[in-house]
Amino acid sequence: MDSVNESNDYMPASGAKCSQYKVNSIQMQERETEVISPKWNKVLQIVLGFSLVFALGGLCALWTLYNNKRADFESLNEQHIMVSKQLAAQEINSTALKKEFNDLTARYNTLREWLSFYDAQSCNLSADGWIACRGKLYLFSSDKLNWSSSRDVCVSKGADLVTITSRSEQDFLLSKIKITHWIGLNDLDTEGHWVWVNNQTLNETGVQFWFNEEPRQPDNWRVQDPSGENCASLGDHYGNFQSWFDASCKTEKKFICEKKY
Ligand SMILES: [Ca+2]
Ligand SMILES: [Ca+2]
C-alpha cells in the first residue's frame, strides 16, 4: 500500500511539475512575444512607411510627367493651330497669285496672238513662193529632207536655214506651219553648244524656245540615232509646234529657208 501511496503521491507531484512547466513555457512565450512584437512592429512600420513614401513619390513623379506631357501637348496644339492658319492664309495668297498669273498669261497670249496676226497681215507673198516679212524673205519647203540636204537647198537659193531671233519671228513662223520643220540651229561641232547657221549663239540672239516640259529639250536622245540629236526643229512629230526640239539630223522633215531682201 505504501508503494501504491508513494506512487499515487508521486503522480500528483509529477503532474504539478508538468503543469508548472507548461505555465512557465507560456509565460516565457508571452515574455518573448512581448519582447519581439514591438521590434517587428517597428520593422513593419518602417517598411510600410517606406512603401508609402515610394508610392507617394511615384504618384508625384507620374503627376509631374503627366503635367509635363500635357504642357507639351498644349504647346504643340497651339503651334499646329498657328501653322494651319498660316497654311490657310498662304493657300489664299497662292490661289490669288495663281489667278493673277493666269489672268496675266491670258492677256499676254491674247496680245501676242493679235500682234502675230498683225505681223502676218503685213507680210506678203513674193515671187517663187517666198514670203517677204519685215526685211526678210522666207521659203517654206514642200519637200522633206534631212537637215544637211535641207540646208543645201536653202544655200542653193542664195539663202540658209532660218535663224530665229525674236518672239514675233517665232510666232510668224508658227502661224505658217502645220507640221515640224527644220531650222538653222545645231550642236554638230560641240555637243550641247547650240549655234545658228550664221554662227550666232543663243546668248547672242537672246531668245530660245526649247520645249520646256518632260522630256525637256534638247535631250540628245540616242535611241533612234546613236550619234544623238544635233539638229533643231520647230515642233516635233507629236504635234508640239510651239517649241524647239533637237532631233537626229538624219530625219527627213520640211524646212524653212531665210534670206534678206
Ligand atoms: Ca546634240
Ligand atoms: Ca530631242
Short mmCIF file of C-alpha atoms and ligand atoms in Angstrom, two decimals:
data_model
loop_
_atom_site.label_atom_id
_atom_site.label_comp_id
_atom_site.label_asym_id
_atom_site.label_seq_id
_atom_site.Cartn_x
_atom_site.Cartn_y
_atom_site.Cartn_z
CA MET A 1 0.00 0.00 0.00
CA ASP A 2 2.86 2.33 0.82
CA SER A 3 4.30 1.80 -2.60
CA VAL A 4 0.88 2.49 -4.05
CA ASN A 5 0.64 5.61 -1.99
CA GLU A 6 4.13 6.56 -2.86
CA SER A 7 3.19 6.00 -6.44
CA ASN A 8 -0.01 7.95 -6.05
CA ASP A 9 1.88 10.69 -4.22
CA TYR A 10 4.43 10.81 -6.96
CA MET A 11 1.96 11.13 -9.82
CA PRO A 12 0.31 14.22 -8.48
CA ALA A 13 3.71 15.70 -7.85
CA SER A 14 4.83 14.90 -11.38
CA GLY A 15 1.58 16.38 -12.86
CA ALA A 16 2.13 19.51 -10.87
CA LYS A 17 5.62 19.78 -12.28
CA CYS A 18 4.28 19.40 -15.83
CA SER A 19 1.67 21.99 -15.19
CA GLN A 20 4.23 24.29 -13.77
CA TYR A 21 6.46 23.68 -16.78
CA LYS A 22 3.60 24.48 -19.12
CA VAL A 23 2.87 27.64 -17.21
CA ASN A 24 6.48 28.64 -17.30
CA SER A 25 6.70 27.90 -21.02
CA ILE A 26 3.62 30.00 -21.74
CA GLN A 27 4.95 32.81 -19.61
CA MET A 28 8.27 32.66 -21.46
CA GLN A 29 6.49 32.72 -24.82
CA GLU A 30 4.41 35.63 -23.67
CA ARG A 31 7.55 37.43 -22.48
CA GLU A 32 9.24 36.64 -25.78
CA THR A 33 6.19 37.84 -27.61
CA GLU A 34 6.19 40.94 -25.50
CA VAL A 35 9.87 41.45 -26.27
CA ILE A 36 9.70 40.55 -30.01
CA SER A 37 6.39 42.16 -31.03
CA PRO A 38 7.46 45.78 -30.64
CA LYS A 39 10.59 45.06 -32.66
CA TRP A 40 8.68 43.54 -35.62
CA ASN A 41 6.03 46.17 -35.36
CA LYS A 42 8.69 48.79 -35.75
CA VAL A 43 10.14 46.99 -38.77
CA LEU A 44 6.71 46.69 -40.32
CA GLN A 45 6.01 50.33 -39.63
CA ILE A 46 9.30 51.31 -41.27
CA VAL A 47 8.58 49.09 -44.31
CA LEU A 48 5.08 50.50 -44.58
CA GLY A 49 6.47 53.97 -44.19
CA PHE A 50 8.98 53.48 -46.96
CA SER A 51 6.32 51.89 -49.14
CA LEU A 52 4.05 54.86 -48.61
CA VAL A 53 6.90 57.27 -49.33
CA PHE A 54 7.78 55.41 -52.53
CA ALA A 55 4.14 55.18 -53.55
CA LEU A 56 3.65 58.89 -52.94
CA GLY A 57 6.93 59.61 -54.76
CA GLY A 58 5.77 57.50 -57.69
CA LEU A 59 2.44 59.27 -57.77
CA CYS A 60 4.17 62.65 -57.65
CA ALA A 61 6.53 61.60 -60.46
CA LEU A 62 3.59 60.36 -62.57
CA TRP A 63 1.67 63.56 -61.90
CA THR A 64 4.69 65.67 -62.85
CA LEU A 65 5.22 63.59 -66.00
CA TYR A 66 1.54 63.90 -66.90
CA ASN A 67 1.64 67.67 -66.41
CA ASN A 68 4.80 67.98 -68.50
CA LYS A 69 3.29 65.90 -71.31
CA ARG A 70 0.06 67.88 -71.06
CA ALA A 71 2.01 71.14 -71.33
CA ASP A 72 3.94 69.74 -74.35
CA PHE A 73 0.67 68.69 -76.00
CA GLU A 74 -0.96 72.08 -75.42
CA SER A 75 2.12 73.82 -76.79
CA LEU A 76 2.12 71.56 -79.88
CA ASN A 77 -1.61 72.05 -80.30
CA GLU A 78 -1.15 75.83 -80.32
CA GLN A 79 1.69 75.50 -82.85
CA HIS A 80 -0.47 73.20 -85.01
CA ILE A 81 -3.35 75.68 -84.97
CA MET A 82 -0.95 78.56 -85.80
CA VAL A 83 0.69 76.65 -88.69
CA SER A 84 -2.74 75.60 -90.00
CA LYS A 85 -3.82 79.24 -90.01
CA GLN A 86 -0.60 80.26 -91.78
CA LEU A 87 -1.05 77.50 -94.37
CA ALA A 88 -4.65 78.55 -94.94
CA ALA A 89 -3.51 82.18 -95.39
CA GLN A 90 -0.75 81.09 -97.79
CA GLU A 91 -3.22 78.96 -99.72
CA ILE A 92 -5.44 82.01 -100.13
CA ASN A 93 -2.39 84.08 -101.22
CA SER A 94 -1.23 81.28 -103.51
CA THR A 95 -4.69 81.00 -105.09
CA ALA A 96 -4.86 84.76 -105.55
CA LEU A 97 -1.36 84.85 -107.08
CA LYS A 98 -2.17 81.90 -109.34
CA LYS A 99 -5.32 83.64 -110.54
CA GLU A 100 -3.37 86.86 -111.17
CA PHE A 101 -0.70 84.87 -113.05
CA ASN A 102 -3.33 83.08 -115.16
CA ASP A 103 -5.06 86.39 -115.96
CA LEU A 104 -1.75 87.93 -116.97
CA THR A 105 -0.86 84.87 -119.08
CA ALA A 106 -4.25 85.01 -120.83
CA ARG A 107 -3.86 88.75 -121.55
CA TYR A 108 -0.27 88.16 -122.74
CA ASN A 109 -1.31 85.34 -125.08
CA THR A 110 -4.21 87.36 -126.47
CA LEU A 111 -1.92 90.32 -127.15
CA ARG A 112 0.75 88.06 -128.63
CA GLU A 113 -1.75 86.39 -130.99
CA TRP A 114 -3.05 89.79 -132.06
CA LEU A 115 0.48 91.07 -132.77
CA SER A 116 1.31 87.87 -134.60
CA PHE A 117 -1.83 88.22 -136.74
CA TYR A 118 -0.95 91.88 -137.37
CA ASP A 119 2.61 90.92 -138.37
CA ALA A 120 1.32 88.16 -140.65
CA GLN A 121 -1.00 90.65 -142.35
CA SER A 122 1.97 92.89 -143.04
CA CYS A 123 3.85 90.02 -144.69
CA ASN A 124 3.31 89.43 -148.39
CA LEU A 125 3.77 86.53 -150.71
CA SER A 126 6.63 87.34 -153.00
CA ALA A 127 7.89 85.70 -156.21
CA ASP A 128 8.62 81.93 -156.32
CA GLY A 129 6.78 81.22 -153.11
CA TRP A 130 8.97 83.41 -150.88
CA ILE A 131 7.17 85.42 -148.20
CA ALA A 132 8.52 88.91 -147.52
CA CYS A 133 8.22 89.88 -143.89
CA ARG A 134 9.96 92.75 -142.05
CA GLY A 135 13.08 92.83 -144.15
CA LYS A 136 13.43 89.06 -144.66
CA LEU A 137 12.28 86.52 -147.21
CA TYR A 138 11.11 83.11 -146.02
CA LEU A 139 10.53 79.95 -148.01
CA PHE A 140 8.55 77.05 -146.55
CA SER A 141 9.52 73.85 -148.34
CA SER A 142 7.09 71.30 -149.66
CA ASP A 143 9.72 68.51 -149.66
CA LYS A 144 11.07 66.62 -146.66
CA LEU A 145 14.84 66.21 -146.43
CA ASN A 146 17.44 65.55 -143.76
CA TRP A 147 18.95 68.62 -142.08
CA SER A 148 22.13 68.87 -144.24
CA SER A 149 20.26 68.41 -147.53
CA SER A 150 17.68 70.97 -146.39
CA ARG A 151 20.44 73.44 -145.72
CA ASP A 152 22.00 72.68 -149.12
CA VAL A 153 18.69 73.52 -150.85
CA CYS A 154 18.46 76.83 -148.96
CA VAL A 155 22.08 77.72 -149.78
CA SER A 156 21.48 76.85 -153.43
CA LYS A 157 18.73 79.51 -153.43
CA GLY A 158 21.02 82.19 -152.01
CA ALA A 159 19.62 81.67 -148.51
CA ASP A 160 20.21 79.50 -145.45
CA LEU A 161 18.08 77.67 -142.93
CA VAL A 162 16.07 80.15 -140.88
CA THR A 163 17.57 81.92 -137.87
CA ILE A 164 15.00 82.85 -135.20
CA THR A 165 15.95 85.99 -133.28
CA SER A 166 12.71 87.20 -131.67
CA ARG A 167 9.38 86.06 -130.25
CA SER A 168 7.50 87.81 -133.08
CA GLU A 169 9.58 85.96 -135.69
CA GLN A 170 8.90 82.66 -133.88
CA ASP A 171 5.16 83.46 -133.84
CA PHE A 172 5.15 84.39 -137.52
CA LEU A 173 6.80 81.08 -138.45
CA LEU A 174 4.42 79.14 -136.21
CA SER A 175 1.44 80.76 -137.95
CA LYS A 176 2.65 79.34 -141.26
CA ILE A 177 3.32 75.68 -140.44
CA LYS A 178 1.20 72.66 -139.62
CA ILE A 179 3.96 70.09 -139.17
CA THR A 180 7.53 70.05 -137.86
CA HIS A 181 10.20 71.96 -139.90
CA TRP A 182 13.99 72.12 -139.71
CA ILE A 183 15.51 75.42 -138.56
CA GLY A 184 19.13 76.59 -138.82
CA LEU A 185 20.21 75.62 -135.27
CA ASN A 186 22.64 72.79 -134.46
CA ASP A 187 25.22 71.45 -132.00
CA LEU A 188 27.09 69.38 -134.61
CA ASP A 189 30.53 70.77 -133.68
CA THR A 190 30.28 70.62 -129.86
CA GLU A 191 27.62 68.63 -128.04
CA GLY A 192 25.37 70.99 -126.10
CA HIS A 193 26.80 74.14 -127.67
CA TRP A 194 23.99 75.31 -129.95
CA VAL A 195 24.81 77.72 -132.76
CA TRP A 196 22.85 79.13 -135.68
CA VAL A 197 23.99 78.65 -139.25
CA ASN A 198 25.26 82.27 -139.21
CA ASN A 199 27.45 81.25 -136.21
CA GLN A 200 25.39 83.27 -133.70
CA THR A 201 24.96 81.60 -130.31
CA LEU A 202 21.71 81.52 -128.36
CA ASN A 203 23.18 84.01 -125.90
CA GLU A 204 23.86 86.39 -128.76
CA THR A 205 20.36 86.20 -130.21
CA GLY A 206 18.87 86.42 -126.71
CA VAL A 207 15.88 84.14 -127.30
CA GLN A 208 15.31 80.40 -127.22
CA PHE A 209 12.11 78.41 -127.31
CA TRP A 210 13.08 74.86 -126.36
CA PHE A 211 10.26 72.53 -125.32
CA ASN A 212 10.15 73.03 -121.58
CA GLU A 213 8.07 70.06 -120.45
CA GLU A 214 9.14 66.46 -119.96
CA PRO A 215 11.08 65.26 -121.84
CA ARG A 216 12.77 68.68 -121.74
CA GLN A 217 14.69 69.64 -124.87
CA PRO A 218 17.37 69.47 -126.03
CA ASP A 219 17.82 65.92 -124.66
CA ASN A 220 20.21 64.49 -127.29
CA TRP A 221 18.15 61.27 -127.38
CA ARG A 222 20.33 58.45 -128.75
CA VAL A 223 17.83 55.59 -129.11
CA GLN A 224 16.82 56.41 -132.69
CA ASP A 225 20.28 57.61 -133.73
CA PRO A 226 23.41 56.60 -131.70
CA SER A 227 25.12 59.84 -132.77
CA GLY A 228 22.45 61.73 -130.82
CA GLU A 229 20.28 64.68 -131.76
CA ASN A 230 22.33 67.56 -133.11
CA CYS A 231 19.87 69.49 -135.27
CA ALA A 232 16.93 71.61 -134.13
CA SER A 233 13.42 71.71 -135.49
CA LEU A 234 10.37 73.83 -134.95
CA GLY A 235 7.87 71.38 -133.47
CA ASP A 236 8.04 67.60 -133.29
CA HIS A 237 6.21 64.65 -134.80
CA TYR A 238 3.70 64.60 -131.95
CA GLY A 239 2.05 67.92 -132.76
CA ASN A 240 4.00 70.21 -130.43
CA PHE A 241 4.62 73.14 -132.78
CA GLN A 242 5.12 75.94 -130.26
CA SER A 243 8.67 74.93 -129.26
CA TRP A 244 12.06 73.77 -130.49
CA PHE A 245 13.22 70.14 -130.34
CA ASP A 246 16.59 68.61 -131.01
CA ALA A 247 16.32 65.66 -133.39
CA SER A 248 18.51 63.29 -135.36
CA CYS A 249 19.93 65.25 -138.30
CA LYS A 250 19.21 62.18 -140.47
CA THR A 251 15.45 62.57 -140.02
CA GLU A 252 13.63 63.92 -143.05
CA LYS A 253 11.49 66.98 -142.35
CA LYS A 254 10.18 70.02 -144.15
CA PHE A 255 12.38 73.07 -143.65
CA ILE A 256 12.35 76.89 -143.67
CA CYS A 257 14.84 78.95 -145.68
CA GLU A 258 15.55 82.58 -144.95
CA LYS A 259 17.37 85.38 -146.76
CA LYS A 260 17.48 89.15 -146.64
CA TYR A 261 15.89 91.27 -149.33
CA CA B 1 23.09 67.22 -129.56
CA CA B 2 15.20 65.71 -128.62
#
